[in-house]
PDB file of C-alpha atoms in Angstrom:
ATOM      1  CA  MET A  15     122.826  33.857 130.097  1.00  0.00           C
ATOM      2  CA  LYS A  16     120.001  32.495 132.219  1.00  0.00           C
ATOM      3  CA  LEU A  17     117.532  33.944 134.645  1.00  0.00           C
ATOM      4  CA  ASN A  18     118.657  32.794 138.080  1.00  0.00           C
ATOM      5  CA  HIS A  19     117.164  35.214 140.600  1.00  0.00           C
ATOM      6  CA  VAL A  20     113.543  36.023 141.366  1.00  0.00           C
ATOM      7  CA  ASN A  21     112.113  37.962 144.307  1.00  0.00           C
ATOM      8  CA  LEU A  22     108.531  37.371 145.429  1.00  0.00           C
ATOM      9  CA  THR A  23     106.591  39.584 147.793  1.00  0.00           C
ATOM     10  CA  VAL A  24     104.525  37.363 150.092  1.00  0.00           C
ATOM     11  CA  THR A  25     102.192  37.881 153.027  1.00  0.00           C
ATOM     12  CA  ASP A  26     103.770  35.066 155.070  1.00  0.00           C
ATOM     13  CA  VAL A  27     107.497  34.506 154.523  1.00  0.00           C
ATOM     14  CA  ALA A  28     107.796  31.482 156.849  1.00  0.00           C
ATOM     15  CA  ALA A  29     104.819  29.646 155.328  1.00  0.00           C
ATOM     16  CA  ALA A  30     105.971  30.329 151.759  1.00  0.00           C
ATOM     17  CA  ARG A  31     109.531  29.244 152.618  1.00  0.00           C
ATOM     18  CA  ASP A  32     108.356  26.020 154.252  1.00  0.00           C
ATOM     19  CA  PHE A  33     106.056  25.231 151.300  1.00  0.00           C
ATOM     20  CA  LEU A  34     108.824  25.708 148.730  1.00  0.00           C
ATOM     21  CA  GLN A  35     111.242  23.606 150.771  1.00  0.00           C
ATOM     22  CA  LYS A  36     108.795  20.771 151.439  1.00  0.00           C
ATOM     23  CA  TYR A  37     107.298  20.334 147.972  1.00  0.00           C
ATOM     24  CA  PHE A  38     110.027  21.615 145.642  1.00  0.00           C
ATOM     25  CA  GLY A  39     113.261  20.861 147.471  1.00  0.00           C
ATOM     26  CA  LEU A  40     114.554  24.414 147.730  1.00  0.00           C
ATOM     27  CA  LYS A  41     117.231  24.878 150.363  1.00  0.00           C
ATOM     28  CA  ASP A  42     117.126  27.555 153.050  1.00  0.00           C
ATOM     29  CA  GLY A  43     119.864  30.116 152.602  1.00  0.00           C
ATOM     30  CA  GLY A  44     118.959  32.131 155.658  1.00  0.00           C
ATOM     31  CA  GLY A  45     116.978  35.237 156.146  1.00  0.00           C
ATOM     32  CA  ARG A  46     115.855  37.909 158.531  1.00  0.00           C
ATOM     33  CA  GLY A  47     113.148  36.533 160.763  1.00  0.00           C
ATOM     34  CA  ASN A  48     109.703  36.707 159.216  1.00  0.00           C
ATOM     35  CA  SER A  49     110.526  39.541 156.814  1.00  0.00           C
ATOM     36  CA  PHE A  50     112.976  37.958 154.354  1.00  0.00           C
ATOM     37  CA  ALA A  51     114.164  34.522 153.231  1.00  0.00           C
ATOM     38  CA  ALA A  52     116.578  33.321 150.572  1.00  0.00           C
ATOM     39  CA  LEU A  53     116.122  29.901 148.966  1.00  0.00           C
ATOM     40  CA  PHE A  54     118.402  28.043 146.563  1.00  0.00           C
ATOM     41  CA  ASP A  55     118.186  25.089 144.206  1.00  0.00           C
ATOM     42  CA  ASP A  56     120.927  22.876 142.767  1.00  0.00           C
ATOM     43  CA  ASP A  57     120.974  24.740 139.410  1.00  0.00           C
ATOM     44  CA  GLY A  58     121.875  28.210 140.676  1.00  0.00           C
ATOM     45  CA  LEU A  59     118.424  29.671 141.312  1.00  0.00           C
ATOM     46  CA  VAL A  60     118.214  32.235 144.089  1.00  0.00           C
ATOM     47  CA  LEU A  61     114.583  32.791 145.085  1.00  0.00           C
ATOM     48  CA  THR A  62     114.047  35.474 147.688  1.00  0.00           C
ATOM     49  CA  LEU A  63     110.868  36.113 149.633  1.00  0.00           C
ATOM     50  CA  MET A  64     110.065  39.519 151.097  1.00  0.00           C
ATOM     51  CA  LYS A  65     107.237  40.319 153.467  1.00  0.00           C
ATOM     52  CA  GLY A  66     104.462  42.514 152.158  1.00  0.00           C
ATOM     53  CA  THR A  67     101.197  43.452 153.807  1.00  0.00           C
ATOM     54  CA  HIS A  68      99.219  43.340 150.576  1.00  0.00           C
ATOM     55  CA  VAL A  69     100.174  41.001 147.744  1.00  0.00           C
ATOM     56  CA  SER A  70      98.437  41.382 144.410  1.00  0.00           C
ATOM     57  CA  TYR A  71      99.940  39.614 141.424  1.00  0.00           C
ATOM     58  CA  PRO A  72      98.240  39.729 138.009  1.00  0.00           C
ATOM     59  CA  GLY A  73      95.824  36.849 137.441  1.00  0.00           C
ATOM     60  CA  THR A  74      98.121  34.930 135.117  1.00  0.00           C
ATOM     61  CA  PHE A  75     101.316  35.435 137.176  1.00  0.00           C
ATOM     62  CA  HIS A  76     102.961  32.263 138.454  1.00  0.00           C
ATOM     63  CA  ILE A  77     106.281  30.556 139.006  1.00  0.00           C
ATOM     64  CA  GLY A  78     106.857  27.063 137.647  1.00  0.00           C
ATOM     65  CA  PHE A  79     108.679  23.902 138.624  1.00  0.00           C
ATOM     66  CA  ILE A  80     109.280  21.672 135.612  1.00  0.00           C
ATOM     67  CA  GLN A  81     109.498  17.991 136.515  1.00  0.00           C
ATOM     68  CA  GLU A  82     111.342  15.230 134.674  1.00  0.00           C
ATOM     69  CA  ASN A  83     108.181  13.211 133.995  1.00  0.00           C
ATOM     70  CA  GLU A  84     104.419  13.042 134.426  1.00  0.00           C
ATOM     71  CA  GLU A  85     104.685  10.606 137.340  1.00  0.00           C
ATOM     72  CA  LYS A  86     106.563  13.223 139.375  1.00  0.00           C
ATOM     73  CA  VAL A  87     103.835  15.788 138.584  1.00  0.00           C
ATOM     74  CA  ASN A  88     101.211  13.278 139.767  1.00  0.00           C
ATOM     75  CA  GLU A  89     103.207  12.568 142.940  1.00  0.00           C
ATOM     76  CA  ILE A  90     103.485  16.246 143.894  1.00  0.00           C
ATOM     77  CA  ASN A  91      99.792  16.766 143.119  1.00  0.00           C
ATOM     78  CA  GLN A  92      98.832  13.881 145.415  1.00  0.00           C
ATOM     79  CA  ARG A  93     101.123  15.081 148.234  1.00  0.00           C
ATOM     80  CA  LEU A  94      99.582  18.545 148.078  1.00  0.00           C
ATOM     81  CA  LYS A  95      96.060  17.126 147.988  1.00  0.00           C
ATOM     82  CA  SER A  96      96.802  14.795 150.925  1.00  0.00           C
ATOM     83  CA  ASP A  97      98.135  17.757 152.895  1.00  0.00           C
ATOM     84  CA  GLY A  98      94.897  19.697 152.363  1.00  0.00           C
ATOM     85  CA  PHE A  99      95.718  21.964 149.421  1.00  0.00           C
ATOM     86  CA  ASP A 100      92.919  22.656 146.954  1.00  0.00           C
ATOM     87  CA  VAL A 101      94.431  21.300 143.740  1.00  0.00           C
ATOM     88  CA  GLU A 102      92.777  20.003 140.607  1.00  0.00           C
ATOM     89  CA  PRO A 103      94.206  16.842 139.036  1.00  0.00           C
ATOM     90  CA  PRO A 104      96.887  17.439 136.415  1.00  0.00           C
ATOM     91  CA  GLN A 105      95.633  17.905 132.882  1.00  0.00           C
ATOM     92  CA  ARG A 106      97.051  17.974 129.381  1.00  0.00           C
ATOM     93  CA  SER A 107      97.590  21.563 128.275  1.00  0.00           C
ATOM     94  CA  HIS A 108     100.982  22.927 127.203  1.00  0.00           C
ATOM     95  CA  GLY A 109     102.309  19.912 129.120  1.00  0.00           C
ATOM     96  CA  TRP A 110     101.085  17.653 131.936  1.00  0.00           C
ATOM     97  CA  THR A 111     100.319  20.401 134.437  1.00  0.00           C
ATOM     98  CA  PHE A 112      98.446  21.773 137.418  1.00  0.00           C
ATOM     99  CA  TYR A 113      98.470  24.970 139.481  1.00  0.00           C
ATOM    100  CA  VAL A 114      98.342  25.506 143.233  1.00  0.00           C
ATOM    101  CA  GLU A 115      97.907  28.629 145.336  1.00  0.00           C
ATOM    102  CA  ALA A 116     100.927  28.761 147.621  1.00  0.00           C
ATOM    103  CA  PRO A 117     100.934  30.161 151.132  1.00  0.00           C
ATOM    104  CA  GLY A 118     101.881  33.812 150.987  1.00  0.00           C
ATOM    105  CA  GLY A 119      99.808  34.791 147.959  1.00  0.00           C
ATOM    106  CA  PHE A 120     101.375  33.494 144.749  1.00  0.00           C
ATOM    107  CA  THR A 121     100.613  30.692 142.283  1.00  0.00           C
ATOM    108  CA  VAL A 122     102.856  27.747 141.434  1.00  0.00           C
ATOM    109  CA  GLU A 123     102.652  25.651 138.278  1.00  0.00           C
ATOM    110  CA  VAL A 124     103.943  22.072 138.287  1.00  0.00           C
ATOM    111  CA  LEU A 125     104.446  20.546 134.861  1.00  0.00           C
ATOM    112  CA  ALA A 126     106.265  18.005 132.720  1.00  0.00           C
TER     113      ALA A 126
END
């Protein structure tokens, strides 16, 4: 058994969808305008986004994208930084990792 579906409530479905597609390769599975989107990866994940007017996740809540190596983590970090996201450089913690606040009101961890 594996976890393969997560739903996130976000303030901006289109921006969150575009972010997850651009930086993490999720594929658009359709949706309902600006209120709902379904995204898929190649391993069976179904990530849905639902519009909410107020999003408030606990401080430590995040979703994570594990990369195959540290170079890929560095590459994503640099792309985000170049595109204007406020990201700290990766650091050694429980892996080679960094966090970024995604459009729509949730946090993403990138690690190897």
